[in-house]
mmCIF file of C-alpha atoms and ligand atoms in Angstrom:
data_model
loop_
_atom_site.group_PDB
_atom_site.id
_atom_site.type_symbol
_atom_site.label_atom_id
_atom_site.label_comp_id
_atom_site.label_asym_id
_atom_site.label_seq_id
_atom_site.Cartn_x
_atom_site.Cartn_y
_atom_site.Cartn_z
ATOM 1 C CA MET A 1443 3.033 53.435 9.554
ATOM 2 C CA ALA A 1444 3.079 49.220 11.126
ATOM 3 C CA ALA A 1445 5.523 47.211 10.005
ATOM 4 C CA TYR A 1446 3.884 44.518 7.158
ATOM 5 C CA GLU A 1447 3.614 40.873 8.939
ATOM 6 C CA PRO A 1448 2.996 37.926 7.575
ATOM 7 C CA PHE A 1449 0.078 35.873 9.002
ATOM 8 C CA GLN A 1450 0.624 32.735 10.212
ATOM 9 C CA LEU A 1451 -1.402 30.672 12.033
ATOM 10 C CA SER A 1452 0.531 29.649 14.946
ATOM 11 C CA ALA A 1453 1.480 25.968 16.143
ATOM 12 C CA GLY A 1454 -1.400 23.183 17.086
ATOM 13 C CA VAL A 1455 -4.428 25.723 15.037
ATOM 14 C CA ALA A 1456 -6.032 23.832 12.479
ATOM 15 C CA MET A 1457 -7.153 25.988 9.406
ATOM 16 C CA LYS A 1458 -10.980 26.034 9.104
ATOM 17 C CA ARG A 1459 -11.905 23.194 6.666
ATOM 18 C CA THR A 1460 -15.780 24.240 5.252
ATOM 19 C CA PRO A 1461 -16.454 27.768 2.957
ATOM 20 C CA GLN A 1462 -18.360 29.794 4.391
ATOM 21 C CA VAL A 1463 -21.513 29.667 2.891
ATOM 22 C CA GLN A 1464 -23.245 32.593 0.964
ATOM 23 C CA HIS A 1465 -26.059 31.706 -2.194
ATOM 24 C CA ALA A 1466 -26.327 33.590 -4.731
ATOM 25 C CA ASP A 1467 -28.565 34.226 -7.296
ATOM 26 C CA GLY A 1468 -29.454 32.662 -9.953
ATOM 27 C CA LEU A 1469 -28.075 29.196 -8.970
ATOM 28 C CA PRO A 1470 -29.137 25.694 -8.663
ATOM 29 C CA SER A 1471 -29.991 24.854 -5.524
ATOM 30 C CA LYS A 1472 -28.677 20.547 -6.078
ATOM 31 C CA VAL A 1473 -25.706 20.591 -8.179
ATOM 32 C CA SER A 1474 -25.351 16.251 -9.113
ATOM 33 C CA ILE A 1475 -21.613 15.864 -9.730
ATOM 34 C CA TYR A 1476 -20.782 12.398 -11.622
ATOM 35 C CA GLU A 1477 -17.212 11.252 -10.727
ATOM 36 C CA VAL A 1478 -15.268 10.026 -13.636
ATOM 37 C CA GLY A 1479 -11.553 9.328 -11.729
ATOM 38 C CA PRO A 1480 -12.283 5.726 -11.782
ATOM 39 C CA ARG A 1481 -12.739 5.432 -15.326
ATOM 40 C CA ASP A 1482 -12.211 9.159 -17.044
ATOM 41 C CA GLY A 1483 -8.737 9.712 -14.195
ATOM 42 C CA LEU A 1484 -7.560 5.846 -14.785
ATOM 43 C CA GLN A 1485 -6.939 6.020 -17.765
ATOM 44 C CA ASN A 1486 -4.618 8.897 -18.383
ATOM 45 C CA GLU A 1487 -2.730 7.921 -15.589
ATOM 46 C CA SER A 1488 0.574 6.251 -16.185
ATOM 47 C CA ALA A 1489 0.088 3.205 -13.302
ATOM 48 C CA ILE A 1490 -1.286 1.241 -13.263
ATOM 49 C CA VAL A 1491 -3.621 0.270 -10.199
ATOM 50 C CA PRO A 1492 -4.526 -3.553 -8.787
ATOM 51 C CA VAL A 1493 -8.533 -4.992 -9.692
ATOM 52 C CA GLU A 1494 -8.603 -4.839 -6.039
ATOM 53 C CA VAL A 1495 -7.263 -1.011 -5.500
ATOM 54 C CA LYS A 1496 -9.915 0.223 -7.855
ATOM 55 C CA ALA A 1497 -13.040 -2.337 -6.483
ATOM 56 C CA HIS A 1498 -11.833 -0.349 -2.968
ATOM 57 C CA PHE A 1499 -11.714 3.256 -4.765
ATOM 58 C CA VAL A 1500 -15.529 2.796 -6.589
ATOM 59 C CA ARG A 1501 -16.990 1.742 -3.277
ATOM 60 C CA ARG A 1502 -15.031 5.143 -0.898
ATOM 61 C CA LEU A 1503 -16.849 7.505 -3.328
ATOM 62 C CA VAL A 1504 -19.919 5.384 -3.021
ATOM 63 C CA ALA A 1505 -19.616 6.146 0.926
ATOM 64 C CA ALA A 1506 -18.174 9.491 0.226
ATOM 65 C CA GLY A 1507 -22.055 10.994 -0.988
ATOM 66 C CA LEU A 1508 -21.291 10.265 -4.511
ATOM 67 C CA GLN A 1509 -24.766 8.931 -6.350
ATOM 68 C CA SER A 1510 -23.165 8.871 -9.939
ATOM 69 C CA VAL A 1511 -19.830 6.797 -10.511
ATOM 70 C CA GLU A 1512 -18.311 5.808 -13.761
ATOM 71 C CA VAL A 1513 -16.566 2.275 -13.674
ATOM 72 C CA THR A 1514 -13.922 1.339 -16.175
ATOM 73 C CA SER A 1515 -15.048 1.300 -19.330
ATOM 74 C CA PHE A 1516 -15.080 -0.946 -22.141
ATOM 75 C CA VAL A 1517 -12.511 0.062 -25.067
ATOM 76 C CA HIS A 1518 -9.886 -2.963 -26.071
ATOM 77 C CA PRO A 1519 -6.455 -2.986 -23.599
ATOM 78 C CA GLN A 1520 -4.727 -2.483 -26.137
ATOM 79 C CA TRP A 1521 -6.298 0.909 -26.259
ATOM 80 C CA VAL A 1522 -6.716 1.560 -22.971
ATOM 81 C CA PRO A 1523 -3.901 -1.207 -20.935
ATOM 82 C CA GLN A 1524 -5.067 0.747 -17.374
ATOM 83 C CA LEU A 1525 -8.619 -0.158 -18.024
ATOM 84 C CA ALA A 1526 -8.164 -3.838 -18.410
ATOM 85 C CA ASP A 1527 -9.636 -4.960 -15.813
ATOM 86 C CA ALA A 1528 -13.011 -4.004 -16.794
ATOM 87 C CA GLU A 1529 -15.153 -7.045 -16.430
ATOM 88 C CA GLN A 1530 -12.962 -8.074 -13.382
ATOM 89 C CA LEU A 1531 -13.825 -5.254 -10.893
ATOM 90 C CA ILE A 1532 -17.003 -5.306 -12.510
ATOM 91 C CA ASP A 1533 -17.294 -8.994 -10.815
ATOM 92 C CA ALA A 1534 -15.812 -7.175 -7.507
ATOM 93 C CA LEU A 1535 -18.443 -4.908 -7.183
ATOM 94 C CA ASP A 1536 -22.054 -4.501 -6.764
ATOM 95 C CA LEU A 1537 -22.948 -2.703 -9.030
ATOM 96 C CA THR A 1538 -27.106 -0.891 -6.992
ATOM 97 C CA MET A 1539 -24.178 0.193 -4.437
ATOM 98 C CA ALA A 1540 -25.158 3.660 -6.102
ATOM 99 C CA PRO A 1541 -28.108 4.984 -8.302
ATOM 100 C CA ARG A 1542 -25.620 5.239 -11.140
ATOM 101 C CA MET A 1543 -22.717 3.491 -12.449
ATOM 102 C CA PRO A 1544 -21.961 3.800 -16.133
ATOM 103 C CA VAL A 1545 -19.223 1.962 -17.767
ATOM 104 C CA LEU A 1546 -17.794 3.442 -21.194
ATOM 105 C CA VAL A 1547 -18.871 1.166 -24.558
ATOM 106 C CA PRO A 1548 -17.228 1.719 -27.396
ATOM 107 C CA ASN A 1549 -19.558 0.376 -29.964
ATOM 108 C CA VAL A 1550 -22.137 -2.626 -30.200
ATOM 109 C CA ARG A 1551 -19.037 -5.848 -28.783
ATOM 110 C CA GLY A 1552 -19.026 -3.117 -26.061
ATOM 111 C CA LEU A 1553 -22.959 -3.347 -25.312
ATOM 112 C CA ASP A 1554 -22.251 -7.106 -25.611
ATOM 113 C CA ARG A 1555 -20.176 -6.884 -22.910
ATOM 114 C CA ALA A 1556 -21.734 -5.150 -20.740
ATOM 115 C CA LEU A 1557 -25.680 -6.514 -21.539
ATOM 116 C CA SER A 1558 -23.974 -9.926 -20.067
ATOM 117 C CA LYS A 1559 -22.515 -8.604 -16.657
ATOM 118 C CA ASN A 1560 -25.957 -6.655 -16.141
ATOM 119 C CA LEU A 1561 -24.811 -2.889 -15.975
ATOM 120 C CA HIS A 1562 -27.930 -0.216 -15.899
ATOM 121 C CA ASP A 1563 -25.873 2.525 -17.480
ATOM 122 C CA ILE A 1564 -23.710 2.699 -20.489
ATOM 123 C CA ALA A 1565 -21.201 5.605 -21.664
ATOM 124 C CA ILE A 1566 -21.026 6.381 -25.138
ATOM 125 C CA PHE A 1567 -17.212 8.652 -26.204
ATOM 126 C CA ALA A 1568 -18.155 10.558 -29.704
ATOM 127 C CA SER A 1569 -16.198 13.554 -31.841
ATOM 128 C CA ALA A 1570 -17.744 17.050 -32.084
ATOM 129 C CA THR A 1571 -14.380 16.992 -34.883
ATOM 130 C CA GLU A 1572 -13.736 15.788 -37.566
ATOM 131 C CA SER A 1573 -9.664 14.691 -36.095
ATOM 132 C CA PHE A 1574 -10.384 13.487 -33.608
ATOM 133 C CA ALA A 1575 -13.090 10.924 -34.362
ATOM 134 C CA GLN A 1576 -10.361 10.068 -36.866
ATOM 135 C CA ARG A 1577 -7.982 9.616 -34.227
ATOM 136 C CA ASN A 1578 -9.464 7.876 -31.838
ATOM 137 C CA LEU A 1579 -12.316 6.117 -32.917
ATOM 138 C CA ASN A 1580 -10.419 5.594 -36.981
ATOM 139 C CA ARG A 1581 -14.380 6.878 -38.057
ATOM 140 C CA SER A 1582 -14.809 9.929 -40.061
ATOM 141 C CA LEU A 1583 -17.129 12.147 -38.103
ATOM 142 C CA ASP A 1584 -20.481 11.444 -39.583
ATOM 143 C CA GLU A 1585 -18.987 7.237 -40.124
ATOM 144 C CA GLN A 1586 -19.480 7.330 -35.529
ATOM 145 C CA PHE A 1587 -22.951 8.329 -35.306
ATOM 146 C CA THR A 1588 -23.707 4.560 -38.152
ATOM 147 C CA MET A 1589 -21.302 2.891 -34.885
ATOM 148 C CA PHE A 1590 -22.860 4.315 -32.261
ATOM 149 C CA GLU A 1591 -26.802 4.309 -33.545
ATOM 150 C CA PRO A 1592 -26.883 0.580 -33.282
ATOM 151 C CA VAL A 1593 -25.271 0.247 -29.033
ATOM 152 C CA VAL A 1594 -28.110 3.101 -28.583
ATOM 153 C CA ALA A 1595 -31.262 1.429 -29.450
ATOM 154 C CA GLY A 1596 -30.093 -1.491 -28.509
ATOM 155 C CA ALA A 1597 -29.222 -0.397 -24.626
ATOM 156 C CA ARG A 1598 -32.202 1.645 -24.822
ATOM 157 C CA ARG A 1599 -34.136 -1.842 -25.574
ATOM 158 C CA ARG A 1600 -32.799 -3.856 -22.694
ATOM 159 C CA GLY A 1601 -34.192 -0.418 -20.072
ATOM 160 C CA LEU A 1602 -30.618 0.971 -20.293
ATOM 161 C CA TRP A 1603 -29.687 4.855 -19.160
ATOM 162 C CA VAL A 1604 -26.905 6.584 -22.143
ATOM 163 C CA ARG A 1605 -24.666 9.412 -21.291
ATOM 164 C CA ALA A 1606 -23.005 10.522 -24.280
ATOM 165 C CA TYR A 1607 -19.700 12.522 -24.326
ATOM 166 C CA LEU A 1608 -18.989 14.472 -26.962
ATOM 167 C CA SER A 1609 -15.251 15.588 -26.961
ATOM 168 C CA MET A 1610 -13.219 18.844 -27.672
ATOM 169 C CA CYS A 1611 -16.506 20.960 -27.940
ATOM 170 C CA PHE A 1612 -14.243 24.471 -27.150
ATOM 171 C CA GLY A 1613 -11.124 23.574 -29.400
ATOM 172 C CA ASP A 1614 -9.841 20.059 -31.759
ATOM 173 C CA PRO A 1615 -5.604 19.953 -31.046
ATOM 174 C CA TRP A 1616 -5.299 19.443 -34.351
ATOM 175 C CA GLU A 1617 -8.158 21.846 -35.679
ATOM 176 C CA GLY A 1618 -7.444 25.077 -33.422
ATOM 177 C CA ASP A 1619 -10.929 26.690 -33.242
ATOM 178 C CA VAL A 1620 -14.271 24.439 -32.907
ATOM 179 C CA SER A 1621 -17.358 26.068 -34.348
ATOM 180 C CA VAL A 1622 -20.253 26.763 -31.180
ATOM 181 C CA ALA A 1623 -22.168 25.962 -34.719
ATOM 182 C CA GLN A 1624 -20.921 22.115 -35.616
ATOM 183 C CA VAL A 1625 -21.012 20.972 -31.583
ATOM 184 C CA VAL A 1626 -24.322 22.480 -31.309
ATOM 185 C CA LYS A 1627 -25.388 19.678 -34.315
ATOM 186 C CA MET A 1628 -23.505 16.594 -32.661
ATOM 187 C CA ALA A 1629 -24.827 17.521 -29.776
ATOM 188 C CA ARG A 1630 -28.341 17.441 -31.584
ATOM 189 C CA ARG A 1631 -27.206 14.189 -33.238
ATOM 190 C CA LEU A 1632 -26.470 12.047 -30.270
ATOM 191 C CA LEU A 1633 -29.025 13.403 -28.695
ATOM 192 C CA ASP A 1634 -31.978 12.695 -31.491
ATOM 193 C CA LEU A 1635 -30.296 8.799 -31.442
ATOM 194 C CA GLY A 1636 -32.345 8.823 -28.113
ATOM 195 C CA CYS A 1637 -29.113 9.252 -25.498
ATOM 196 C CA ASP A 1638 -30.596 9.993 -22.334
ATOM 197 C CA GLU A 1639 -27.698 12.781 -20.891
ATOM 198 C CA LEU A 1640 -24.674 14.699 -23.253
ATOM 199 C CA SER A 1641 -21.903 15.076 -21.368
ATOM 200 C CA LEU A 1642 -19.861 18.364 -23.407
ATOM 201 C CA GLY A 1643 -16.447 18.200 -23.500
ATOM 202 C CA ASP A 1644 -13.764 20.953 -22.940
ATOM 203 C CA THR A 1645 -11.157 17.993 -23.523
ATOM 204 C CA ILE A 1646 -7.940 20.076 -24.135
ATOM 205 C CA GLY A 1647 -9.086 22.356 -21.245
ATOM 206 C CA VAL A 1648 -9.124 25.910 -23.496
ATOM 207 C CA ALA A 1649 -13.156 27.032 -22.221
ATOM 208 C CA THR A 1650 -13.779 29.974 -21.466
ATOM 209 C CA PRO A 1651 -16.705 31.128 -19.394
ATOM 210 C CA GLY A 1652 -17.949 33.158 -22.513
ATOM 211 C CA HIS A 1653 -16.931 30.149 -24.813
ATOM 212 C CA VAL A 1654 -19.951 28.448 -22.417
ATOM 213 C CA GLU A 1655 -22.570 30.981 -22.104
ATOM 214 C CA ALA A 1656 -22.436 30.923 -26.090
ATOM 215 C CA LEU A 1657 -21.829 26.975 -26.573
ATOM 216 C CA LEU A 1658 -24.678 26.645 -23.533
ATOM 217 C CA THR A 1659 -27.098 30.059 -25.803
ATOM 218 C CA GLU A 1660 -26.791 27.391 -28.907
ATOM 219 C CA LEU A 1661 -27.679 24.629 -27.353
ATOM 220 C CA PHE A 1662 -30.416 25.791 -25.589
ATOM 221 C CA ALA A 1663 -32.077 27.845 -28.125
ATOM 222 C CA ALA A 1664 -31.992 24.783 -30.605
ATOM 223 C CA GLY A 1665 -34.267 22.681 -28.663
ATOM 224 C CA THR A 1666 -32.421 21.253 -26.378
ATOM 225 C CA ALA A 1667 -33.620 20.833 -21.995
ATOM 226 C CA SER A 1668 -31.009 21.852 -19.381
ATOM 227 C CA GLY A 1669 -31.252 18.877 -17.330
ATOM 228 C CA GLN A 1670 -31.120 16.460 -20.615
ATOM 229 C CA VAL A 1671 -26.790 18.436 -20.316
ATOM 230 C CA ALA A 1672 -24.029 17.575 -18.609
ATOM 231 C CA VAL A 1673 -20.343 19.342 -18.542
ATOM 232 C CA HIS A 1674 -16.446 17.989 -18.235
ATOM 233 C CA PHE A 1675 -14.778 20.423 -17.857
ATOM 234 C CA HIS A 1676 -10.427 20.197 -17.141
ATOM 235 C CA ASP A 1677 -8.491 22.430 -15.389
ATOM 236 C CA THR A 1678 -5.031 23.032 -17.907
ATOM 237 C CA TYR A 1679 -5.355 26.505 -17.731
ATOM 238 C CA GLY A 1680 -7.708 27.190 -14.778
ATOM 239 C CA GLN A 1681 -10.668 27.493 -15.955
ATOM 240 C CA ALA A 1682 -12.293 24.709 -14.964
ATOM 241 C CA LEU A 1683 -14.610 26.115 -12.114
ATOM 242 C CA ALA A 1684 -15.094 29.365 -13.838
ATOM 243 C CA ASN A 1685 -16.942 27.920 -17.208
ATOM 244 C CA ALA A 1686 -18.586 25.284 -14.040
ATOM 245 C CA LEU A 1687 -20.201 28.295 -12.794
ATOM 246 C CA THR A 1688 -21.283 29.684 -15.930
ATOM 247 C CA ALA A 1689 -23.161 26.219 -16.712
ATOM 248 C CA MET A 1690 -25.087 26.491 -13.765
ATOM 249 C CA ARG A 1691 -25.976 29.396 -13.854
ATOM 250 C CA LEU A 1692 -27.560 29.072 -17.061
ATOM 251 C CA GLY A 1693 -28.945 25.973 -15.760
ATOM 252 C CA VAL A 1694 -26.755 23.306 -16.151
ATOM 253 C CA THR A 1695 -26.906 21.024 -13.286
ATOM 254 C CA THR A 1696 -24.488 17.702 -14.041
ATOM 255 C CA ILE A 1697 -21.288 18.164 -13.606
ATOM 256 C CA ASP A 1698 -18.590 15.809 -13.958
ATOM 257 C CA SER A 1699 -14.746 15.394 -11.973
ATOM 258 C CA SER A 1700 -12.222 13.627 -10.632
ATOM 259 C CA ALA A 1701 -11.344 12.674 -7.435
ATOM 260 C CA GLY A 1702 -8.179 13.873 -6.501
ATOM 261 C CA GLY A 1703 -8.143 16.092 -10.230
ATOM 262 C CA LEU A 1704 -6.997 12.215 -11.590
ATOM 263 C CA GLY A 1705 -5.894 11.483 -15.012
ATOM 264 C CA GLY A 1706 -3.558 14.333 -16.380
ATOM 265 C CA CYS A 1707 -3.954 16.074 -19.951
ATOM 266 C CA PRO A 1708 -4.130 13.153 -22.029
ATOM 267 C CA TYR A 1709 -2.214 16.271 -24.729
ATOM 268 C CA ALA A 1710 -0.114 17.364 -22.127
ATOM 269 C CA GLU A 1711 2.175 14.644 -20.197
ATOM 270 C CA SER A 1712 2.805 17.368 -17.503
ATOM 271 C CA ALA A 1713 -0.319 19.448 -17.144
ATOM 272 C CA THR A 1714 -3.434 19.568 -15.526
ATOM 273 C CA GLY A 1715 -6.497 17.690 -17.016
ATOM 274 C CA ASN A 1716 -10.005 16.878 -15.361
ATOM 275 C CA LEU A 1717 -11.385 19.674 -12.936
ATOM 276 C CA ALA A 1718 -11.045 17.560 -8.891
ATOM 277 C CA THR A 1719 -13.731 17.097 -7.443
ATOM 278 C CA GLU A 1720 -12.966 18.407 -4.165
ATOM 279 C CA ASP A 1721 -11.913 22.104 -5.634
ATOM 280 C CA LEU A 1722 -16.096 21.867 -7.019
ATOM 281 C CA VAL A 1723 -17.720 20.554 -3.939
ATOM 282 C CA TRP A 1724 -15.213 23.527 -2.072
ATOM 283 C CA GLN A 1725 -17.203 25.824 -4.502
ATOM 284 C CA LEU A 1726 -21.270 24.126 -3.969
ATOM 285 C CA GLN A 1727 -20.727 24.197 -0.391
ATOM 286 C CA GLY A 1728 -19.586 27.450 -0.240
ATOM 287 C CA LEU A 1729 -23.061 28.840 -2.290
ATOM 288 C CA GLY A 1730 -24.414 26.437 -0.157
ATOM 289 C CA ILE A 1731 -26.019 24.075 -3.024
ATOM 290 C CA GLN A 1732 -26.279 20.393 -2.380
ATOM 291 C CA THR A 1733 -23.765 17.598 -3.396
ATOM 292 C CA GLY A 1734 -24.711 14.793 -1.225
ATOM 293 C CA VAL A 1735 -20.747 14.416 -0.773
ATOM 294 C CA ASP A 1736 -19.024 14.633 2.106
ATOM 295 C CA LEU A 1737 -16.183 16.055 1.256
ATOM 296 C CA GLU A 1738 -14.195 14.875 4.561
ATOM 297 C CA ALA A 1739 -13.989 10.836 3.536
ATOM 298 C CA LEU A 1740 -13.636 12.224 -0.303
ATOM 299 C CA VAL A 1741 -10.562 14.023 0.643
ATOM 300 C CA ALA A 1742 -9.505 11.624 2.648
ATOM 301 C CA THR A 1743 -9.989 8.841 -0.643
ATOM 302 C CA SER A 1744 -7.903 11.114 -2.397
ATOM 303 C CA VAL A 1745 -5.045 11.142 -0.304
ATOM 304 C CA TRP A 1746 -4.568 7.303 0.178
ATOM 305 C CA MET A 1747 -5.563 7.024 -3.785
ATOM 306 C CA ALA A 1748 -2.460 9.623 -4.248
ATOM 307 C CA GLU A 1749 -0.193 7.292 -2.645
ATOM 308 C CA GLN A 1750 -1.960 4.233 -5.023
ATOM 309 C CA ILE A 1751 -0.795 5.667 -8.270
ATOM 310 C CA GLY A 1752 2.457 7.295 -6.266
ATOM 311 C CA LYS A 1753 1.542 10.859 -7.166
ATOM 312 C CA PRO A 1754 0.871 14.169 -4.836
ATOM 313 C CA THR A 1755 -2.503 15.160 -6.153
ATOM 314 C CA VAL A 1756 -3.542 17.809 -8.635
ATOM 315 C CA SER A 1757 -6.209 19.141 -6.090
ATOM 316 C CA ARG A 1758 -6.178 22.646 -4.510
ATOM 317 C CA VAL A 1759 -8.739 21.303 -1.787
ATOM 318 C CA VAL A 1760 -6.815 18.380 -1.141
ATOM 319 C CA SER A 1761 -3.767 19.995 -0.628
ATOM 320 C CA ALA A 1762 -4.833 22.683 1.311
ATOM 321 C CA LEU A 1763 -7.145 20.093 3.548
ATOM 322 C CA ALA A 1764 -4.110 17.370 3.821
ATOM 323 C CA GLY A 1765 -1.671 19.508 3.761
HETATM 324 MG MG1 MG B 116 -12.191 13.990 -18.857
#
């Protein structure tokens, strides 16, 4: 028997930089990636990034082919100092450069700021659990809807596109398990306000594929169209890609991710948070699913951004291709 020899690329041999394409049954032909790096990513990084770097980051993401890029947040700078320059960033950008460039809007005051900047798209951020509503919004589960109702109504009246995030859909750090029935109820209430899209958030990254299937099946059975639903998985326990694949098999065609995996886990300093856009794009490319994203351009963007924040990327694909 031949001695075992570890496989090694000899010096100067370039690694294959794209996956072999093999289509699989029961998957969409096209997926919209909703890029959250500039907002959800940077708000959860400790580095404060200068506004011109943020503007360049957004432009590079759009140039890499991302069609939906969440730009920033109008949450009070006291809560999110990383995004205190929201207005300056918007002034530095042409918000018609991509089809969707939403800004997170916490309340009516935030909506007024969005309207004064002539934004076309906004996002609101709701909780599926009582504990997180209290801690993050300082409101009860019911009171959050009282806060969002005039925001969504005002935005719709002016023709704005509205996304609603629903957080803690698969588990809550204070409450533990969260029932599928509870999440479906909160999801329906948000959609019934008139939101165009609902993003189901696995805020602490604990979801596994069976749980994703159970929630989506119940949500669709409650009259929700798959086209209204996006999924926002965190890779804290390494499950994000399996969960994304499960969601696609059930008909979801919008997936949230963050370039380079920017944005650590908000509840565990050293852990991974957002699914990396590059990791998602690699899987979609291998499955022959169209995204419109230029992976090389995206990897270059994330390598550059990692230098800006002084922290290595957590994306496996960025590490493999740029290493
Ligand atoms: Mg996130």
